PDB file of C-alpha atoms in Angstrom:
ATOM      1  CA  MET O 230     112.344  84.904 141.309  1.00 33.00           C
ATOM      2  CA  ILE O 231     111.961  87.762 143.465  1.00 39.00           C
ATOM      3  CA  LYS O 232     114.349  88.877 146.088  1.00 38.00           C
ATOM      4  CA  TYR O 233     112.992  91.231 148.404  1.00 42.00           C
ATOM      5  CA  ASP O 234     115.203  94.064 150.649  1.00 46.00           C
ATOM      6  CA  ASN O 235     116.524  93.921 153.445  1.00 48.00           C
ATOM      7  CA  PRO O 236     115.270  96.328 155.777  1.00 45.00           C
ATOM      8  CA  ALA O 237     118.421  96.196 157.755  1.00 44.00           C
ATOM      9  CA  GLU O 238     119.711  98.570 155.765  1.00 49.00           C
ATOM     10  CA  ASP O 239     117.262 100.856 157.410  1.00 49.00           C
ATOM     11  CA  ASN O 240     118.501 103.007 159.981  1.00 55.00           C
ATOM     12  CA  ASP O 241     115.392 102.988 162.126  1.00 77.00           C
ATOM     13  CA  PHE O 242     114.840  99.614 161.979  1.00 80.00           C
ATOM     14  CA  ASN O 243     117.242  97.131 163.181  1.00 87.00           C
ATOM     15  CA  CYS O 244     115.694  93.321 162.059  1.00 85.00           C
ATOM     16  CA  SER O 245     117.697  91.330 164.629  1.00 87.00           C
ATOM     17  CA  ASP O 246     115.716  92.869 167.627  1.00 91.00           C
ATOM     18  CA  TYR O 247     112.460  91.301 166.168  1.00 93.00           C
ATOM     19  CA  CYS O 248     114.027  87.628 164.783  1.00 94.00           C
ATOM     20  CA  LEU O 249     113.537  84.468 166.553  1.00 94.00           C
ATOM     21  CA  SER O 250     115.304  81.070 166.240  1.00 93.00           C
ATOM     22  CA  PRO O 251     113.122  78.657 165.087  1.00 92.00           C
ATOM     23  CA  ARG O 252     112.826  77.391 168.950  1.00 92.00           C
ATOM     24  CA  GLU O 253     111.876  80.474 170.045  1.00 94.00           C
ATOM     25  CA  PHE O 254     109.107  81.051 167.931  1.00 95.00           C
ATOM     26  CA  PHE O 255     107.515  78.265 168.408  1.00 93.00           C
ATOM     27  CA  GLU O 256     108.013  78.993 172.067  1.00 93.00           C
ATOM     28  CA  LYS O 257     106.281  82.343 171.170  1.00 93.00           C
ATOM     29  CA  ARG O 258     103.784  80.984 169.594  1.00 90.00           C
ATOM     30  CA  ARG O 259     102.930  78.063 172.428  1.00 88.00           C
ATOM     31  CA  THR O 260     103.105  80.926 175.460  1.00 87.00           C
ATOM     32  CA  SER O 261     101.199  83.719 173.860  1.00 86.00           C
ATOM     33  CA  LYS O 262      97.929  84.165 174.698  1.00 76.00           C
ATOM     34  CA  ARG O 263      97.244  85.888 171.471  1.00 78.00           C
ATOM     35  CA  PRO O 264      99.385  84.467 168.917  1.00 85.00           C
ATOM     36  CA  TYR O 265      98.618  85.545 164.772  1.00 86.00           C
ATOM     37  CA  VAL O 266     100.940  83.513 162.539  1.00 90.00           C
ATOM     38  CA  PHE O 267     101.276  84.696 159.144  1.00 91.00           C
ATOM     39  CA  ASP O 268     102.366  82.479 156.842  1.00 93.00           C
ATOM     40  CA  LEU O 269     104.132  84.898 153.687  1.00 94.00           C
ATOM     41  CA  ARG O 270     104.544  82.116 150.985  1.00 94.00           C
ATOM     42  CA  SER O 271     102.373  81.620 148.217  1.00 93.00           C
ATOM     43  CA  SER O 272      99.044  79.965 148.672  1.00 91.00           C
ATOM     44  CA  GLU O 273      99.649  76.832 147.384  1.00 94.00           C
ATOM     45  CA  ALA O 274     102.678  76.359 149.251  1.00 93.00           C
ATOM     46  CA  HIS O 275     100.855  76.856 152.480  1.00 92.00           C
ATOM     47  CA  GLU O 276      97.972  74.430 151.104  1.00 90.00           C
ATOM     48  CA  GLU O 277     100.578  71.654 150.554  1.00 91.00           C
ATOM     49  CA  GLU O 278     101.796  72.473 154.249  1.00 90.00           C
ATOM     50  CA  ASN O 279     102.148  74.979 156.606  1.00 90.00           C
ATOM     51  CA  ILE O 280     101.840  75.480 161.218  1.00 91.00           C
ATOM     52  CA  PRO O 281      98.841  74.254 161.745  1.00 85.00           C
ATOM     53  CA  GLY O 282      96.926  77.734 162.695  1.00 80.00           C
ATOM     54  CA  SER O 283      98.637  80.115 160.401  1.00 86.00           C
ATOM     55  CA  LEU O 284      96.759  82.011 158.085  1.00 85.00           C
ATOM     56  CA  SER O 285      97.759  82.259 154.180  1.00 89.00           C
ATOM     57  CA  LEU O 286      98.486  85.952 153.508  1.00 90.00           C
ATOM     58  CA  PRO O 287     101.250  86.196 150.611  1.00 92.00           C
ATOM     59  CA  ILE O 288     103.736  88.513 150.922  1.00 93.00           C
ATOM     60  CA  GLU O 289     102.772  90.755 147.776  1.00 92.00           C
ATOM     61  CA  HIS O 290      99.139  91.177 149.771  1.00 91.00           C
ATOM     62  CA  PHE O 291     101.081  91.879 153.016  1.00 91.00           C
ATOM     63  CA  GLU O 292     100.745  95.984 153.082  1.00 90.00           C
ATOM     64  CA  THR O 293      97.359  95.987 151.502  1.00 89.00           C
ATOM     65  CA  SER O 294      96.277  94.071 154.329  1.00 86.00           C
ATOM     66  CA  ILE O 295      98.176  95.873 157.306  1.00 83.00           C
ATOM     67  CA  TYR O 296      94.777  97.442 158.042  1.00 79.00           C
ATOM     68  CA  GLN O 297      93.823  94.519 159.456  1.00 74.00           C
ATOM     69  CA  MET O 298      96.240  93.159 161.401  1.00 77.00           C
ATOM     70  CA  PRO O 299      95.209  92.988 164.556  1.00 72.00           C
ATOM     71  CA  PHE O 300      97.096  95.413 167.571  1.00 70.00           C
ATOM     72  CA  ALA O 301      96.427  93.366 170.433  1.00 71.00           C
ATOM     73  CA  GLY O 302      98.699  90.258 170.486  1.00 79.00           C
ATOM     74  CA  ASP O 303     101.688  88.497 169.083  1.00 89.00           C
ATOM     75  CA  ILE O 304     101.910  88.696 164.892  1.00 92.00           C
ATOM     76  CA  LEU O 305     104.156  86.109 163.898  1.00 94.00           C
ATOM     77  CA  PRO O 306     104.893  85.917 160.090  1.00 94.00           C
ATOM     78  CA  TYR O 307     107.213  83.577 158.505  1.00 95.00           C
ATOM     79  CA  GLY O 308     107.948  83.351 155.009  1.00 92.00           C
ATOM     80  CA  GLY O 309     110.342  81.101 152.438  1.00 88.00           C
ATOM     81  CA  GLU O 310     113.825  81.407 151.802  1.00 78.00           C
ATOM     82  CA  ASP O 311     113.424  85.162 149.673  1.00 74.00           C
ATOM     83  CA  GLY O 312     113.646  87.495 151.758  1.00 81.00           C
ATOM     84  CA  GLU O 313     109.824  87.729 152.275  1.00 87.00           C
ATOM     85  CA  VAL O 314     109.614  87.871 155.874  1.00 92.00           C
ATOM     86  CA  LEU O 315     112.459  91.073 156.861  1.00 92.00           C
ATOM     87  CA  THR O 316     110.009  93.217 154.516  1.00 92.00           C
ATOM     88  CA  ALA O 317     106.465  92.283 155.925  1.00 92.00           C
ATOM     89  CA  ALA O 318     108.585  93.045 159.312  1.00 93.00           C
ATOM     90  CA  GLU O 319     109.664  96.325 157.992  1.00 92.00           C
ATOM     91  CA  ILE O 320     106.396  97.423 156.774  1.00 92.00           C
ATOM     92  CA  LEU O 321     104.695  96.016 160.157  1.00 92.00           C
ATOM     93  CA  TYR O 322     107.340  98.392 162.358  1.00 92.00           C
ATOM     94  CA  ASP O 323     107.084 101.160 159.218  1.00 91.00           C
ATOM     95  CA  ASN O 324     103.314 100.816 160.171  1.00 90.00           C
ATOM     96  CA  GLY O 325     103.800 101.324 164.405  1.00 89.00           C
ATOM     97  CA  PHE O 326     103.598  97.600 165.439  1.00 89.00           C
ATOM     98  CA  ASP O 327     105.967  96.718 167.506  1.00 84.00           C
ATOM     99  CA  SER O 328     104.379  93.413 168.946  1.00 90.00           C
ATOM    100  CA  PHE O 329     106.067  90.907 166.209  1.00 94.00           C
ATOM    101  CA  ASN O 330     108.648  88.717 165.649  1.00 94.00           C
ATOM    102  CA  TYR O 331     109.659  86.510 162.760  1.00 94.00           C
ATOM    103  CA  THR O 332     111.930  83.777 162.159  1.00 91.00           C
ATOM    104  CA  ASP O 333     114.003  83.794 158.950  1.00 84.00           C
ATOM    105  CA  SER O 334     112.585  80.354 156.865  1.00 90.00           C
ATOM    106  CA  TYR O 335     109.409  78.472 156.477  1.00 92.00           C
ATOM    107  CA  GLU O 336     111.909  75.318 156.137  1.00 90.00           C
ATOM    108  CA  ALA O 337     114.339  76.557 158.965  1.00 89.00           C
ATOM    109  CA  LEU O 338     111.575  75.834 161.768  1.00 89.00           C
ATOM    110  CA  PHE O 339     111.625  72.020 161.002  1.00 87.00           C
ATOM    111  CA  SER O 340     115.389  71.665 159.897  1.00 86.00           C
ATOM    112  CA  ASN O 341     116.869  73.247 162.630  1.00 85.00           C
ATOM    113  CA  ALA O 342     114.891  71.424 165.398  1.00 88.00           C
ATOM    114  CA  ASP O 343     117.293  70.183 167.733  1.00 90.00           C
ATOM    115  CA  ALA O 344     117.047  68.533 171.567  1.00 91.00           C
ATOM    116  CA  THR O 345     116.476  72.261 173.107  1.00 92.00           C
ATOM    117  CA  TYR O 346     112.758  71.197 172.556  1.00 93.00           C
ATOM    118  CA  LEU O 347     112.478  68.579 174.445  1.00 93.00           C
ATOM    119  CA  THR O 348     113.038  67.735 178.210  1.00 95.00           C
ATOM    120  CA  ILE O 349     113.417  64.286 179.275  1.00 96.00           C
ATOM    121  CA  THR O 350     113.198  63.853 183.299  1.00 97.00           C
ATOM    122  CA  SER O 351     116.021  61.486 184.949  1.00 96.00           C
ATOM    123  CA  ASP O 352     112.972  58.541 186.048  1.00 96.00           C
ATOM    124  CA  ALA O 353     112.227  58.747 182.076  1.00 96.00           C
ATOM    125  CA  HIS O 354     115.496  58.147 180.995  1.00 96.00           C
ATOM    126  CA  LYS O 355     116.057  55.179 182.755  1.00 96.00           C
ATOM    127  CA  LYS O 356     112.684  53.367 181.883  1.00 96.00           C
ATOM    128  CA  ILE O 357     113.727  54.119 178.399  1.00 96.00           C
ATOM    129  CA  ASP O 358     116.988  52.839 178.605  1.00 95.00           C
ATOM    130  CA  ASP O 359     115.720  50.209 180.045  1.00 95.00           C
ATOM    131  CA  GLU O 360     113.270  48.859 177.965  1.00 94.00           C
ATOM    132  CA  LEU O 361     115.739  49.600 174.892  1.00 94.00           C
ATOM    133  CA  GLN O 362     118.577  47.479 176.408  1.00 93.00           C
ATOM    134  CA  ASN O 363     116.042  44.920 177.260  1.00 94.00           C
ATOM    135  CA  SER O 364     114.319  44.357 173.555  1.00 93.00           C
ATOM    136  CA  ASP O 365     116.507  43.658 170.637  1.00 91.00           C
ATOM    137  CA  GLU O 366     114.371  45.643 168.224  1.00 93.00           C
ATOM    138  CA  LEU O 367     113.457  48.713 169.678  1.00 92.00           C
ATOM    139  CA  LYS O 368     115.844  51.531 168.945  1.00 93.00           C
ATOM    140  CA  ALA O 369     113.857  54.467 169.392  1.00 95.00           C
ATOM    141  CA  VAL O 370     111.184  56.821 170.974  1.00 95.00           C
ATOM    142  CA  GLN O 371     108.069  58.329 168.391  1.00 95.00           C
ATOM    143  CA  ILE O 372     106.061  61.128 169.782  1.00 95.00           C
ATOM    144  CA  ILE O 373     102.501  60.576 168.562  1.00 93.00           C
ATOM    145  CA  ILE O 374     100.987  63.982 168.008  1.00 92.00           C
ATOM    146  CA  GLU O 375      97.812  64.275 167.356  1.00 88.00           C
ATOM    147  CA  PRO O 376      96.909  67.785 167.272  1.00 85.00           C
ATOM    148  CA  THR O 377      92.677  69.142 168.173  1.00 76.00           C
ATOM    149  CA  SER O 378      93.541  72.194 167.446  1.00 73.00           C
ATOM    150  CA  PRO O 379      95.896  75.131 165.960  1.00 75.00           C
ATOM    151  CA  LEU O 380      97.171  75.091 169.651  1.00 75.00           C
ATOM    152  CA  LYS O 381      96.166  71.907 171.149  1.00 79.00           C
ATOM    153  CA  ALA O 382      97.194  68.609 171.002  1.00 85.00           C
ATOM    154  CA  ILE O 383      96.796  65.191 172.314  1.00 88.00           C
ATOM    155  CA  TYR O 384     100.635  63.207 173.503  1.00 93.00           C
ATOM    156  CA  ARG O 385     102.100  59.784 173.274  1.00 93.00           C
ATOM    157  CA  PRO O 386     105.084  57.849 173.156  1.00 95.00           C
ATOM    158  CA  GLU O 387     106.004  55.176 171.623  1.00 94.00           C
ATOM    159  CA  LEU O 388     109.553  53.094 171.549  1.00 95.00           C
ATOM    160  CA  VAL O 389     109.556  51.891 167.688  1.00 94.00           C
ATOM    161  CA  ILE O 390     112.585  49.976 165.907  1.00 92.00           C
ATOM    162  CA  SER O 391     112.364  52.819 163.079  1.00 88.00           C
ATOM    163  CA  ALA O 392     110.747  56.153 161.895  1.00 84.00           C
ATOM    164  CA  GLN O 393     107.633  57.032 160.528  1.00 80.00           C
ATOM    165  CA  GLU O 394     107.438  57.993 157.002  1.00 81.00           C
ATOM    166  CA  GLY O 395     108.079  61.988 157.167  1.00 80.00           C
ATOM    167  CA  SER O 396     109.579  61.903 160.369  1.00 89.00           C
ATOM    168  CA  ILE O 397     112.127  64.031 161.885  1.00 91.00           C
ATOM    169  CA  LYS O 398     114.985  63.255 163.933  1.00 91.00           C
ATOM    170  CA  LEU O 399     115.957  64.753 167.423  1.00 92.00           C
ATOM    171  CA  GLU O 400     118.815  63.055 169.985  1.00 93.00           C
ATOM    172  CA  VAL O 401     118.305  64.272 173.549  1.00 93.00           C
ATOM    173  CA  ASP O 402     120.535  62.972 175.957  1.00 91.00           C
ATOM    174  CA  GLY O 403     121.656  59.870 173.896  1.00 92.00           C
ATOM    175  CA  VAL O 404     117.682  58.596 173.102  1.00 94.00           C
ATOM    176  CA  GLU O 405     117.060  58.939 169.737  1.00 94.00           C
ATOM    177  CA  ILE O 406     113.296  60.755 169.272  1.00 95.00           C
ATOM    178  CA  PHE O 407     111.231  60.891 166.185  1.00 94.00           C
ATOM    179  CA  THR O 408     107.928  62.787 165.595  1.00 93.00           C
ATOM    180  CA  GLU O 409     107.068  63.514 162.205  1.00 91.00           C
ATOM    181  CA  ARG O 410     107.412  66.661 160.457  1.00 89.00           C
ATOM    182  CA  LYS O 411     103.603  67.320 159.799  1.00 86.00           C
ATOM    183  CA  THR O 412     103.404  67.724 163.807  1.00 89.00           C
ATOM    184  CA  ALA O 413     106.622  69.436 165.010  1.00 89.00           C
ATOM    185  CA  SER O 414     105.158  72.875 165.207  1.00 90.00           C
ATOM    186  CA  TYR O 415     103.758  71.372 168.561  1.00 92.00           C
ATOM    187  CA  LEU O 416     106.689  69.657 169.400  1.00 92.00           C
ATOM    188  CA  GLU O 417     108.173  72.562 171.301  1.00 92.00           C
ATOM    189  CA  GLY O 418     108.219  72.751 175.272  1.00 92.00           C
ATOM    190  CA  THR O 419     107.665  68.511 175.381  1.00 94.00           C
ATOM    191  CA  ILE O 420     108.365  66.310 178.107  1.00 96.00           C
ATOM    192  CA  ILE O 421     109.036  63.165 178.540  1.00 96.00           C
ATOM    193  CA  GLU O 422     107.704  61.870 182.169  1.00 96.00           C
ATOM    194  CA  ILE O 423     106.504  59.492 184.417  1.00 96.00           C
ATOM    195  CA  ASN O 424     102.836  59.292 185.520  1.00 92.00           C
ATOM    196  CA  ASP O 425     101.319  58.001 188.734  1.00 91.00           C
ATOM    197  CA  GLU O 426     101.044  55.110 186.950  1.00 92.00           C
ATOM    198  CA  GLY O 427     104.341  54.393 186.407  1.00 94.00           C
ATOM    199  CA  HIS O 428     104.514  54.777 182.664  1.00 94.00           C
ATOM    200  CA  LEU O 429     105.566  57.092 179.955  1.00 96.00           C
ATOM    201  CA  GLU O 430     103.527  60.367 179.582  1.00 95.00           C
ATOM    202  CA  VAL O 431     104.306  62.964 177.242  1.00 95.00           C
ATOM    203  CA  ARG O 432     103.014  66.690 177.826  1.00 92.00           C
ATOM    204  CA  ASN O 433     103.352  69.956 176.290  1.00 90.00           C
ATOM    205  CA  PRO O 434     102.670  72.928 178.926  1.00 83.00           C
ATOM    206  CA  ASN O 435      99.742  74.751 177.082  1.00 75.00           C
ATOM    207  CA  LEU O 436      99.707  72.302 173.811  1.00 79.00           C
ATOM    208  CA  SER O 437      98.646  69.600 175.907  1.00 73.00           C
ATOM    209  CA  ILE O 438      94.371  68.715 176.274  1.00 67.00           C
ATOM    210  CA  SER O 439      94.008  68.569 179.596  1.00 65.00           C
ATOM    211  CA  LYS O 440      91.528  66.026 181.011  1.00 69.00           C
ATOM    212  CA  LEU O 441      87.866  67.269 181.572  1.00 73.00           C
ATOM    213  CA  ASN O 442      86.279  66.819 184.615  1.00 76.00           C
ATOM    214  CA  GLY O 443      83.996  68.512 186.927  1.00 84.00           C
ATOM    215  CA  SER O 444      80.368  70.013 186.457  1.00 91.00           C
ATOM    216  CA  LEU O 445      79.113  70.072 183.138  1.00 92.00           C
ATOM    217  CA  GLU O 446      79.616  73.901 183.183  1.00 92.00           C
ATOM    218  CA  GLU O 447      83.471  73.147 184.061  1.00 88.00           C
ATOM    219  CA  GLN O 448      84.267  70.281 181.232  1.00 87.00           C
ATOM    220  CA  ILE O 449      81.795  73.155 178.263  1.00 90.00           C
ATOM    221  CA  GLN O 450      84.320  76.198 180.133  1.00 88.00           C
ATOM    222  CA  LEU O 451      87.474  73.871 179.402  1.00 83.00           C
ATOM    223  CA  MET O 452      86.489  72.598 176.070  1.00 84.00           C
ATOM    224  CA  LEU O 453      86.245  76.504 174.930  1.00 86.00           C
ATOM    225  CA  ASP O 454      89.052  77.885 176.131  1.00 82.00           C
ATOM    226  CA  GLU O 455      91.233  74.907 174.737  1.00 75.00           C
ATOM    227  CA  GLN O 456      89.958  73.451 171.585  1.00 75.00           C
ATOM    228  CA  VAL O 457      87.233  75.787 170.308  1.00 83.00           C
ATOM    229  CA  ASN O 458      88.319  79.348 171.110  1.00 81.00           C
ATOM    230  CA  PRO O 459      92.148  78.842 169.475  1.00 73.00           C
ATOM    231  CA  MET O 460      90.223  77.401 166.326  1.00 72.00           C
ATOM    232  CA  LEU O 461      87.481  80.005 165.801  1.00 78.00           C
ATOM    233  CA  ALA O 462      90.690  82.403 166.354  1.00 73.00           C
ATOM    234  CA  SER O 463      91.980  82.222 162.706  1.00 61.00           C
ATOM    235  CA  HIS O 464      88.298  83.689 161.783  1.00 65.00           C
ATOM    236  CA  GLY O 465      88.936  86.489 164.275  1.00 74.00           C
ATOM    237  CA  GLY O 466      86.180  85.012 166.778  1.00 81.00           C
ATOM    238  CA  ASN O 467      85.673  83.768 169.724  1.00 84.00           C
ATOM    239  CA  VAL O 468      82.451  81.795 171.528  1.00 87.00           C
ATOM    240  CA  MET O 469      81.206  82.594 175.468  1.00 90.00           C
ATOM    241  CA  LEU O 470      78.943  79.693 177.509  1.00 93.00           C
ATOM    242  CA  GLU O 471      76.105  81.676 178.643  1.00 92.00           C
ATOM    243  CA  GLY O 472      74.349  79.049 180.577  1.00 92.00           C
ATOM    244  CA  ILE O 473      73.238  75.563 181.097  1.00 93.00           C
ATOM    245  CA  LYS O 474      70.067  74.311 180.998  1.00 92.00           C
ATOM    246  CA  ASP O 475      68.235  70.911 180.745  1.00 93.00           C
ATOM    247  CA  SER O 476      72.039  69.725 179.986  1.00 93.00           C
ATOM    248  CA  SER O 477      72.165  71.799 177.221  1.00 93.00           C
ATOM    249  CA  ALA O 478      74.815  75.034 176.444  1.00 93.00           C
ATOM    250  CA  TYR O 479      74.074  78.259 175.180  1.00 94.00           C
ATOM    251  CA  VAL O 480      76.823  80.372 173.949  1.00 91.00           C
ATOM    252  CA  ARG O 481      77.399  83.644 172.291  1.00 90.00           C
ATOM    253  CA  PHE O 482      79.080  84.469 169.757  1.00 86.00           C
ATOM    254  CA  GLY O 483      81.580  87.245 169.264  1.00 84.00           C
ATOM    255  CA  GLY O 484      83.775  89.369 166.352  1.00 82.00           C
ATOM    256  CA  GLY O 485      84.211  87.565 163.207  1.00 76.00           C
ATOM    257  CA  CYS O 486      81.668  85.108 164.155  1.00 80.00           C
ATOM    258  CA  GLN O 487      78.777  87.554 165.139  1.00 79.00           C
ATOM    259  CA  GLY O 488      76.649  88.380 162.102  1.00 76.00           C
ATOM    260  CA  CYS O 489      78.774  85.451 160.160  1.00 74.00           C
ATOM    261  CA  SER O 490      76.490  83.618 157.260  1.00 70.00           C
ATOM    262  CA  MET O 491      78.478  80.225 158.035  1.00 70.00           C
ATOM    263  CA  ILE O 492      77.103  80.914 161.755  1.00 75.00           C
ATOM    264  CA  ASP O 493      74.594  77.811 161.502  1.00 76.00           C
ATOM    265  CA  THR O 494      77.170  75.489 160.237  1.00 74.00           C
ATOM    266  CA  THR O 495      79.777  76.535 163.214  1.00 67.00           C
ATOM    267  CA  VAL O 496      77.295  76.192 165.663  1.00 74.00           C
ATOM    268  CA  LYS O 497      76.069  72.624 164.434  1.00 67.00           C
ATOM    269  CA  GLN O 498      79.135  71.015 162.377  1.00 70.00           C
ATOM    270  CA  GLY O 499      81.843  72.369 164.328  1.00 78.00           C
ATOM    271  CA  VAL O 500      80.779  74.128 168.224  1.00 84.00           C
ATOM    272  CA  GLU O 501      78.403  71.227 169.389  1.00 85.00           C
ATOM    273  CA  VAL O 502      80.296  68.103 167.449  1.00 83.00           C
ATOM    274  CA  MET O 503      83.569  69.040 169.216  1.00 80.00           C
ATOM    275  CA  LEU O 504      81.461  69.611 172.263  1.00 87.00           C
ATOM    276  CA  LYS O 505      79.342  66.502 172.296  1.00 86.00           C
ATOM    277  CA  GLU O 506      82.079  63.738 170.866  1.00 79.00           C
ATOM    278  CA  ALA O 507      84.011  65.070 174.846  1.00 80.00           C
ATOM    279  CA  ILE O 508      81.086  65.526 176.757  1.00 87.00           C
ATOM    280  CA  PRO O 509      78.411  62.332 176.175  1.00 86.00           C
ATOM    281  CA  GLU O 510      76.195  64.121 178.945  1.00 91.00           C
ATOM    282  CA  LEU O 511      75.582  67.121 176.951  1.00 92.00           C
ATOM    283  CA  VAL O 512      72.488  67.362 174.687  1.00 93.00           C
ATOM    284  CA  GLY O 513      72.945  69.967 172.426  1.00 91.00           C
ATOM    285  CA  VAL O 514      73.832  73.517 172.077  1.00 91.00           C
ATOM    286  CA  TYR O 515      72.066  76.519 171.158  1.00 92.00           C
ATOM    287  CA  ASP O 516      73.582  79.801 169.775  1.00 88.00           C
ATOM    288  CA  VAL O 517      71.393  83.281 171.853  1.00 89.00           C
ATOM    289  CA  THR O 518      74.101  85.369 169.690  1.00 87.00           C
ATOM    290  CA  ASP O 519      71.642  88.557 168.487  1.00 86.00           C
ATOM    291  CA  HIS O 520      73.842  88.638 164.561  1.00 78.00           C
ATOM    292  CA  SER O 521      72.162  91.671 163.569  1.00 78.00           C
ATOM    293  CA  GLU O 522      74.827  93.612 165.203  1.00 72.00           C
ATOM    294  CA  GLY O 523      77.882  92.097 163.869  1.00 60.00           C
ATOM    295  CA  GLU O 524      80.124  94.750 162.665  1.00 61.00           C
ATOM    296  CA  SER O 525      83.078  92.325 161.053  1.00 56.00           C
ATOM    297  CA  PRO O 526      81.815  89.038 159.919  1.00 54.00           C
ATOM    298  CA  PHE O 527      83.965  86.568 158.804  1.00 50.00           C
ATOM    299  CA  PHE O 528      81.754  85.612 156.163  1.00 46.00           C
ATOM    300  CA  THR O 529      78.910  88.001 154.867  1.00 54.00           C
ATOM    301  CA  GLY O 530      75.540  86.575 153.653  1.00 50.00           C
TER     302      GLY O 530
END
């Protein structure tokens, strides 16, 4: 098994300046305007389980890929148990990157989840206590998280008898909270509160899906901002709304999507499907991009 050098021995590089706790790592990912998360483990490990939206870049290919790293944005690598991330951090530092942070290992991101990931308001805490005490069976709260993109999800609470299989457990102010491990990366920053109807509600600033309202243009723009562009960002791409005509949206792609040979599939099977499912009044989506001018397409024909 490969062991990687510890850059702490480098007099010019202090790894502790860039190391984040698991909670801080997820918080950075949640609040950054441009997070770029890289998985340094093997491609097989990444395929089996990963942080949604992370890009697989095994450590043995990291240094040769450094020229492709984004200078604008926050680079957030994570690795396995063998110190890969320390080597990656030193490579970033030596190549002039300063907007990056890392955490110890992928496993630590989940095994170290604790009460600091969640907040329960006093009203919500009382309601949970009352409902659990008045039930002979219900014992805990399961937070159901349904991801819609790497950085957006739908949250809902459910009082349960026991945890679903594959869940991790947290105890927050005396309340047992469960959530599935596979969606735990959406947990940090979550708030359990009471909504206007008096029911328990779970939301996460920056990650919760906003309710669609307003004009057709406003609804489309919200979908592009919260769901479509975070998805395209993993390929270095983006899409902008150019205008609305006859209840159809006209969009322009940029970055890795401009000139991409898969753009027709992206539009018809990706963007259009997502928008029309969320906004029934939308008739169609049309691409007005000049793809002949694309300089760095993600896929080339």
